[in-house]
Short mmCIF file of C-alpha atoms in Angstrom, two decimals:
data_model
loop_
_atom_site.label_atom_id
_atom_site.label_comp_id
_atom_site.label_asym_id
_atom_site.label_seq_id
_atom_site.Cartn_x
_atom_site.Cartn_y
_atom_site.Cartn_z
CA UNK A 1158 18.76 -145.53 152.28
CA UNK A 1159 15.43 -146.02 152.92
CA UNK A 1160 15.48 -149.15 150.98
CA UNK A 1161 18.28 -150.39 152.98
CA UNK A 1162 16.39 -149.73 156.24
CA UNK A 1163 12.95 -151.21 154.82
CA UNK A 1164 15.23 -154.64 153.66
CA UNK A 1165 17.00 -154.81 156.91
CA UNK A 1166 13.69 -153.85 159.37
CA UNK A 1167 12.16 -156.78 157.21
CA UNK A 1168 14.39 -159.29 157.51
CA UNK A 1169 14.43 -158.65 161.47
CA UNK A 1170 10.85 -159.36 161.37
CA UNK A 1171 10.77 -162.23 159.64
CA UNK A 1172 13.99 -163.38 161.44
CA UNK A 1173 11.87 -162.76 164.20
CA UNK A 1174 8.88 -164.73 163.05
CA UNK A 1175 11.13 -168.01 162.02
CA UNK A 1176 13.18 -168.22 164.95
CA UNK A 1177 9.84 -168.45 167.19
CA UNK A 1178 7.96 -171.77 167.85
CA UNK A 1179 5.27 -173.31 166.32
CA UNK A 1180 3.32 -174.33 168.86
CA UNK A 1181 3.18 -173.02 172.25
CA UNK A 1182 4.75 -174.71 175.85
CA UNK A 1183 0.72 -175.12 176.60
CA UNK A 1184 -0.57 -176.49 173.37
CA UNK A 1185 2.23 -179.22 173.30
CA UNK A 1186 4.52 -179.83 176.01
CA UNK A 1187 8.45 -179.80 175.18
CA UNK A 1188 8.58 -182.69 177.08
CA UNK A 1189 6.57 -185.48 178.79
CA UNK A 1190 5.55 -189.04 180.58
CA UNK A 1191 2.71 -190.64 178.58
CA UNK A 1192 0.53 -193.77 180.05
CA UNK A 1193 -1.78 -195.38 178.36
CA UNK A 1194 -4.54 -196.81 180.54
CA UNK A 1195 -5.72 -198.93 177.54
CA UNK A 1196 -2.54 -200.61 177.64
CA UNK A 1197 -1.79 -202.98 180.56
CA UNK A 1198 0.74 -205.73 180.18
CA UNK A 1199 2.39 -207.70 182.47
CA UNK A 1200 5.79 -206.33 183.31
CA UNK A 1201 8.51 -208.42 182.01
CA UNK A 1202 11.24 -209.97 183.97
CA UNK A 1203 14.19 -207.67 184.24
CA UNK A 1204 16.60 -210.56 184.32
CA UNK A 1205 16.17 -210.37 181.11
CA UNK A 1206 15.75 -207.63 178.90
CA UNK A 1207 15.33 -206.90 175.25
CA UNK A 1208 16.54 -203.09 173.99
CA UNK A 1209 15.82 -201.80 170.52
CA UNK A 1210 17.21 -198.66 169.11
CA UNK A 1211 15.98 -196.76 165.94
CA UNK A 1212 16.54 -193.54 164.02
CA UNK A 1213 13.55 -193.54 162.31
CA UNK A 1214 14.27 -190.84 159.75
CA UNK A 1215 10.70 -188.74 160.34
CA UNK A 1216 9.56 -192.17 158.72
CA UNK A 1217 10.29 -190.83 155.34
CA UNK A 1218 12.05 -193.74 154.27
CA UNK A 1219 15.49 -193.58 151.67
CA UNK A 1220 13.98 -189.60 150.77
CA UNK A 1221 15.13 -188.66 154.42
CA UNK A 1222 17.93 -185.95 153.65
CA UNK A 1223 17.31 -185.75 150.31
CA UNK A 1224 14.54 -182.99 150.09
CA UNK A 1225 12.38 -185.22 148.15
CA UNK A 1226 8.54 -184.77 148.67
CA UNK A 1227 6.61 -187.72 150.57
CA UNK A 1228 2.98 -188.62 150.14
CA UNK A 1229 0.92 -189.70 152.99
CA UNK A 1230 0.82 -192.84 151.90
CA UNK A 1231 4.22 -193.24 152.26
CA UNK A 1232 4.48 -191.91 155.07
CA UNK A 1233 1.98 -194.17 156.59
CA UNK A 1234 3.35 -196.82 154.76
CA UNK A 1235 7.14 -196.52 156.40
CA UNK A 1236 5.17 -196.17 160.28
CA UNK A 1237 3.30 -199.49 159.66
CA UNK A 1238 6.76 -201.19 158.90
CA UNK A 1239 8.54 -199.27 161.76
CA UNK A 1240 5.69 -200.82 163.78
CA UNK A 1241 5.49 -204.02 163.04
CA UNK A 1242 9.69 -204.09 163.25
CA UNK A 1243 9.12 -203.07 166.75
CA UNK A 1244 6.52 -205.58 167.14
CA UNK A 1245 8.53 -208.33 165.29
CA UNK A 1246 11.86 -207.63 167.89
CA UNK A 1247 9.35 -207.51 170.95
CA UNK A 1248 11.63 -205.16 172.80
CA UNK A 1249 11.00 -204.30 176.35
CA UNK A 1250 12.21 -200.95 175.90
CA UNK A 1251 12.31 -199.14 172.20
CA UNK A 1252 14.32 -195.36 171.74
CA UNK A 1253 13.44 -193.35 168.73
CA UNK A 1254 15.38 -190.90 166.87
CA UNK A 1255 14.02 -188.57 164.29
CA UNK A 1256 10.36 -188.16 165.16
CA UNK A 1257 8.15 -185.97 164.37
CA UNK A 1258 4.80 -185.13 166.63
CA UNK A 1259 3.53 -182.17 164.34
CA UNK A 1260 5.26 -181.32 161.13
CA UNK A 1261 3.39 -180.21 157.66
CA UNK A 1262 6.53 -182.67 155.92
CA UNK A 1263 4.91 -185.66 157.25
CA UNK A 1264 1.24 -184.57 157.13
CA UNK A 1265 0.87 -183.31 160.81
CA UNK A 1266 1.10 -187.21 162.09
CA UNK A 1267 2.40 -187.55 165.50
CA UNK A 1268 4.17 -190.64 164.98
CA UNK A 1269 4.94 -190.97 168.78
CA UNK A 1270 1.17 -191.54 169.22
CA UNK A 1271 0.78 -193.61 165.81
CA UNK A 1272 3.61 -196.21 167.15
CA UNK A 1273 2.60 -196.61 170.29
CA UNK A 1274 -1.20 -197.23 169.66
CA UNK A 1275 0.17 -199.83 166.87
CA UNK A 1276 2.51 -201.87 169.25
CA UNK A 1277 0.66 -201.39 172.67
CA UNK A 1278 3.14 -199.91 174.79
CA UNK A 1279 1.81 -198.78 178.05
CA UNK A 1280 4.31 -195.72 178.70
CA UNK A 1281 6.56 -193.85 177.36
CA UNK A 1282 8.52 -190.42 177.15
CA UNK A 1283 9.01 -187.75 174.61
CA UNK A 1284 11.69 -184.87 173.97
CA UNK A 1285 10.68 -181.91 171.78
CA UNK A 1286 14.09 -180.95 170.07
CA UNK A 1287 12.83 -178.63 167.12
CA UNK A 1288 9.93 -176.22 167.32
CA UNK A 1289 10.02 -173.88 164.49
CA UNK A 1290 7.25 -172.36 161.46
CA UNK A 1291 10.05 -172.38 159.20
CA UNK A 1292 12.62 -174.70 157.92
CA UNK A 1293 15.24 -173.92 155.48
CA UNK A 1294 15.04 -177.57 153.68
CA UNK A 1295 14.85 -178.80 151.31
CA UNK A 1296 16.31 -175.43 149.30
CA UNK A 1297 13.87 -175.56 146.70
CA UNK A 1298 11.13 -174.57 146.09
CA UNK A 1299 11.13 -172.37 148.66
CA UNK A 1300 7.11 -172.55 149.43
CA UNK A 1301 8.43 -175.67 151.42
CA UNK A 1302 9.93 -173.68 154.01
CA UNK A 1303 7.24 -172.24 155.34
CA UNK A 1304 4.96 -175.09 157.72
CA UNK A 1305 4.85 -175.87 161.44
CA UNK A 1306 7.66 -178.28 162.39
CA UNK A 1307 7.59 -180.19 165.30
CA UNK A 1308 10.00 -183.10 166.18
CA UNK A 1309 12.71 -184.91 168.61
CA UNK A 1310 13.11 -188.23 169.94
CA UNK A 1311 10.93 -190.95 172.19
CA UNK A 1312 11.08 -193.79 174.38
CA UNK A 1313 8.93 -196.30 174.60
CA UNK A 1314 8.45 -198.97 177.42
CA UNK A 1315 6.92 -201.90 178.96
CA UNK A 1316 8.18 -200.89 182.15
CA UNK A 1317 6.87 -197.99 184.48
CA UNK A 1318 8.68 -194.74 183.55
CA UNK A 1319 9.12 -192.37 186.21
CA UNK A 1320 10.50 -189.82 185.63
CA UNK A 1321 12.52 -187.39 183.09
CA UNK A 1322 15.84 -185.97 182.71
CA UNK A 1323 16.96 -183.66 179.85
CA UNK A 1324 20.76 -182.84 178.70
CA UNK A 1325 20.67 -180.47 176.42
CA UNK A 1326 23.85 -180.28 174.11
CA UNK A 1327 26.04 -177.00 172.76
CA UNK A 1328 24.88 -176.76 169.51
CA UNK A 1329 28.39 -176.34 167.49
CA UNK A 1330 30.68 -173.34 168.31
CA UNK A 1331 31.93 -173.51 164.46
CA UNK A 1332 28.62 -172.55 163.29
CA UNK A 1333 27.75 -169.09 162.17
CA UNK A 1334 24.94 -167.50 164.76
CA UNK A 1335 22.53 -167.12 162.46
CA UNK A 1336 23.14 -171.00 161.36
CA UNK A 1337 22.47 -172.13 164.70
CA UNK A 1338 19.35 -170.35 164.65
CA UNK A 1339 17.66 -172.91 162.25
CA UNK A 1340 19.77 -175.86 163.66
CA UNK A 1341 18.13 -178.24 165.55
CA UNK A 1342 19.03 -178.67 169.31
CA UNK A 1343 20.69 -182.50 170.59
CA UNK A 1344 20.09 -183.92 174.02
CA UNK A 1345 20.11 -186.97 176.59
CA UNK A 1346 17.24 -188.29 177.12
CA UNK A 1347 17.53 -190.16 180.30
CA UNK A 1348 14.05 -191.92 181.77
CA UNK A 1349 13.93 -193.64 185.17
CA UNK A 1350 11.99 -196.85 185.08
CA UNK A 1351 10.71 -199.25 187.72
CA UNK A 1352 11.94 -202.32 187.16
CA UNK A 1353 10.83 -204.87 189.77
CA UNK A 1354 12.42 -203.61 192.98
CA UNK A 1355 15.16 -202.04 190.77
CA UNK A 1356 16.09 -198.97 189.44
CA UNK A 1357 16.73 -198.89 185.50
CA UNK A 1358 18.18 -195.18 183.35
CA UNK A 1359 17.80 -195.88 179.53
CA UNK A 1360 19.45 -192.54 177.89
CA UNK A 1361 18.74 -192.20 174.32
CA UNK A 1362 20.62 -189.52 172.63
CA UNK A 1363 21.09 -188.71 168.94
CA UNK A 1364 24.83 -186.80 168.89
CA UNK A 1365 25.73 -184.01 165.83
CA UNK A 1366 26.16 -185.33 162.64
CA UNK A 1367 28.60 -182.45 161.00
CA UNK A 1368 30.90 -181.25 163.47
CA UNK A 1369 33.07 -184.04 165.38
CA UNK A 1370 34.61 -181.35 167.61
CA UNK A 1371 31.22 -180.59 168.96
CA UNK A 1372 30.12 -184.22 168.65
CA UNK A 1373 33.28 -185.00 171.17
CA UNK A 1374 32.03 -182.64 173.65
CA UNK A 1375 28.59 -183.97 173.57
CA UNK A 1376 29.84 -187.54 174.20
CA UNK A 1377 32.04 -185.91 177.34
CA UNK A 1378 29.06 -184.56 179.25
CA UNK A 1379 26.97 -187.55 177.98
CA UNK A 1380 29.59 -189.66 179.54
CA UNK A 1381 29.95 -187.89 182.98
CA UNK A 1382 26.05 -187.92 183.23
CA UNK A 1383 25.89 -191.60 183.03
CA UNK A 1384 28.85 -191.80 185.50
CA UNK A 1385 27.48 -189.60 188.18
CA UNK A 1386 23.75 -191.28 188.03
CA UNK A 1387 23.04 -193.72 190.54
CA UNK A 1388 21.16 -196.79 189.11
CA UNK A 1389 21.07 -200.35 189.45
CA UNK A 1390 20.57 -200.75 186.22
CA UNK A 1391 21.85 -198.58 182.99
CA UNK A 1392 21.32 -198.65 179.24
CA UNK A 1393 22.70 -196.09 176.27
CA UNK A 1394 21.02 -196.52 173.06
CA UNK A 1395 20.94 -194.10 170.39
CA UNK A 1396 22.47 -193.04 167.13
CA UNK A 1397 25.98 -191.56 168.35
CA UNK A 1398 26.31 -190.61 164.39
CA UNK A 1399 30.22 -192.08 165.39
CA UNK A 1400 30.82 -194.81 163.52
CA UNK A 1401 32.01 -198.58 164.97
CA UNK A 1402 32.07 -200.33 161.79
CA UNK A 1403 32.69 -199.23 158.45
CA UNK A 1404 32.74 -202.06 155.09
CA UNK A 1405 35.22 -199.73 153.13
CA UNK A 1406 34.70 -202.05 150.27
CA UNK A 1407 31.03 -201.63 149.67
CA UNK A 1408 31.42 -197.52 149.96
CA UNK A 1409 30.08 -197.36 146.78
CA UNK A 1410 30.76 -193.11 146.80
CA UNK A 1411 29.19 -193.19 150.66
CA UNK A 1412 31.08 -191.35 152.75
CA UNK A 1413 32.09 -191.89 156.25
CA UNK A 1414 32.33 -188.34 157.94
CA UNK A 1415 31.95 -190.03 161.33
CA UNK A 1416 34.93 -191.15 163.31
CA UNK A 1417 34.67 -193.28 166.08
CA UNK A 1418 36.42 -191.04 168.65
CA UNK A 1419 33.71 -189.83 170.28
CA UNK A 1420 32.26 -193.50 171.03
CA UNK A 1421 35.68 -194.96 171.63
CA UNK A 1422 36.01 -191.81 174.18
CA UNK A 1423 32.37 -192.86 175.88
CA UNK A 1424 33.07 -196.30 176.13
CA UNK A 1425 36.27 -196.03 177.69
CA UNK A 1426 34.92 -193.53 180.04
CA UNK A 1427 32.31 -195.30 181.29
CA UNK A 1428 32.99 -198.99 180.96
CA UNK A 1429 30.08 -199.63 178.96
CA UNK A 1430 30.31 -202.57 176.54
CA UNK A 1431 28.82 -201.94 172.49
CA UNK A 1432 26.05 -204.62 171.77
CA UNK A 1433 28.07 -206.06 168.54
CA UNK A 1434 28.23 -209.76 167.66
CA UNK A 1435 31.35 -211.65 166.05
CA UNK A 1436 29.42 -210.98 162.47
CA UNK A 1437 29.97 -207.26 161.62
CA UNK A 1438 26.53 -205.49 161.08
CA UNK A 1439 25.73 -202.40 159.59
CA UNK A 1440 23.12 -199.58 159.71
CA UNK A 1441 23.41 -197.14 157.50
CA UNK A 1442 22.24 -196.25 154.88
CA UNK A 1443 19.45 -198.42 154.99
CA UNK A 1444 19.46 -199.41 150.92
CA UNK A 1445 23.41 -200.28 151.55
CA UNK A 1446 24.29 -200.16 155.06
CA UNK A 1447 28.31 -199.78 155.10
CA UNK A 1448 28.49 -197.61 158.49
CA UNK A 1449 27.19 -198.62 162.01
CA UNK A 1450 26.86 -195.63 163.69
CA UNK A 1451 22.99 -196.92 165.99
CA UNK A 1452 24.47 -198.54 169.49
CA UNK A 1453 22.99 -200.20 171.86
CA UNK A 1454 25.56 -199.95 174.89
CA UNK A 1455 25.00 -201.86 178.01
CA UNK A 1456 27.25 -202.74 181.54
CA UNK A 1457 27.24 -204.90 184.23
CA UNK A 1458 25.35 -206.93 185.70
CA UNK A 1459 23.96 -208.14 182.26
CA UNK A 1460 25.77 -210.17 179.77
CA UNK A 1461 24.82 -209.71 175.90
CA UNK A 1462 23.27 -212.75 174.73
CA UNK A 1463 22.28 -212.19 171.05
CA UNK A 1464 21.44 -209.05 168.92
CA UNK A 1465 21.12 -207.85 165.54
CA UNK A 1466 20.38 -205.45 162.57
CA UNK A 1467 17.02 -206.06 160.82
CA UNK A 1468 17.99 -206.63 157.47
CA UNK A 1469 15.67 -205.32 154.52
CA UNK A 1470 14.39 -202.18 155.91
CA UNK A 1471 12.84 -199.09 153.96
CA UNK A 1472 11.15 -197.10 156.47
CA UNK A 1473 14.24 -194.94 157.34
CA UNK A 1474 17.59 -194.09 156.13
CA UNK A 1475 18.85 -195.94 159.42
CA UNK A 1476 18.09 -199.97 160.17
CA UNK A 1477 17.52 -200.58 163.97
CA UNK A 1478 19.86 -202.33 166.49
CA UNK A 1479 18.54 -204.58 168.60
CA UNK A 1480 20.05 -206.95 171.76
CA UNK A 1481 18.59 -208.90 174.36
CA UNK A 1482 20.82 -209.24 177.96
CA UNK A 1483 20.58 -211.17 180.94
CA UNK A 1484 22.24 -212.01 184.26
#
């Protein structure tokens, strides 16, 4: 018995220990409006606009997933691409899923910071979606558990952002408790920008992977929020892991857990438009992209009026969508 009690008071404790955050509300901000004063560029004209969306896969390249062990180098090696993609594309306005600001994985590099010094943008935004000092991945070996964590998604922009507002999802109800736990949370990221004399909300979400019950749900309350915001001006970007596209002949023993429901659902609610051209385009996985589940979805008043998937990419599991709109 008293074996039983020391097991169980232990794993409370560490339970404890895990399930708390890394770094502290004061030390690093779950969430916040960056400007840098270094950066000043003329604000583009927002009659037209050029949107680029990108799950950049902690920049660990085709090992994303996979539990395979980076080196710095490549980890520096897969930001210097994602940058100079970015720069290459010369979007106005950039969202980022997958990033990490202080993880031992990725050798404590806040890639936020390392992007936007690399590409100049003046402002941006940040969303802290995972805060933990222990991650149960890769399973083995298990020293690579234990490490400060730190991660979530971004905007960047050329444009004044404003201000902030933060969905936060229902992490799935099929889940075991104790599952959830050490899942990480989802959320819409909407930022208000200045554009002109207009008013511009850019949400970029990332939507659950795993569970398309919960994934459906998520794209419901996504969809109201976009409905109910007043804006002259709206984009959706993000990777809505629901798949548009799908080449079912180049599979190659992929497979294609995500339906297109939940963006079907979206798009009808809203009226939004996908960014897609007559030439089908994929972005996933990166090494042989046979799903497009990264959108870039837009409405009136602009027109789409060319867009595309960088082909070639390494940096991430994911290649980035891109489209440029005017009215």
């Amino acid at each position: 018995i008293k074996i039983v009690c020391f097991v169980f008071i232990g794993a409370c404790f560490f339970l404890f220990w895990a399930s708390g955050n890394a770094i502290s509300e004061k030390d690093f901000p779950s969430e916040r409006i960056i400007q840098l004063s270094n950066n000043v560029v003329q604000e583009p004209d927002p009659s037209t606009i050029t949107l680029l969306t990108y799950n950049i896969g902690y920049a660990s390249g085709d090992k994303n997933n996979k539990g395979s062990i980076l080196s710095r180098e490549e980890v520096v090696k897969n930001l210097d691409q994602i940058a100079q993609t970015m720069t290459t594309i010369n979007a106005d306005i950039v969202a980022l899923q997958e990033v990490d600001f202080a993880a031992r994985r990725t050798f404590k590099i806040n890639q936020l910071n390392f992007l936007q010094e690399k590409t100049g943008y003046p402002y941006s935004a940040y969303l802290v979606l995972w805060n933990k000092k222990y991650l149960p991945w890769p399973y083995w070996p298990l020293s690579l558990h234990f490490g400060k964590i730190v991660s979530g998604q971004a905007v960047l922009s050329r444009y004044p952002i404003e201000s902030q507002k933060v969905t936060f999802f229902k992490k799935p109800e099929n889940n075991p408790f104790w599952y959830n736990w050490f899942y990480l949370h989802r959320a819409g990221q909407a930022v208000t920008l200045k554009m002109g004399d207009q008013k511009a909300v850019i949400w970029n979400v990332h939507l659950e992977a795993f569970d398309g019950e919960a994934r459906y749900s998520q794209a419901r309350l996504l969809a109201k929020s976009v409905v109910e915001t007043a804006a002259d001006i709206k984009f959706v970007l993000g990777d809505f892991n629901s798949a548009s596209l799908v080449d079912h002949n180049r599979l190659q023993g992929e497979t294609v857990e995500e339906s297109a429901e939940s963006l079907q659902f979206f798009l009808k609610k809203t009226g939004f438009k996908n960014a897609e051209i007559p030439a089908p385009l994929y972005t996933m996985p990166s090494w042989n992209p046979v799903k497009k589940i990264d959108h870039v979805l837009y409405t009136t008043p602009y027109v789409m009026k060319k867009g595309g998937v960088p082909p070639q990419l390494t940096a991430s599991d994911h290649l980035p969508v891109w489209g440029t709109f005017g009215y």
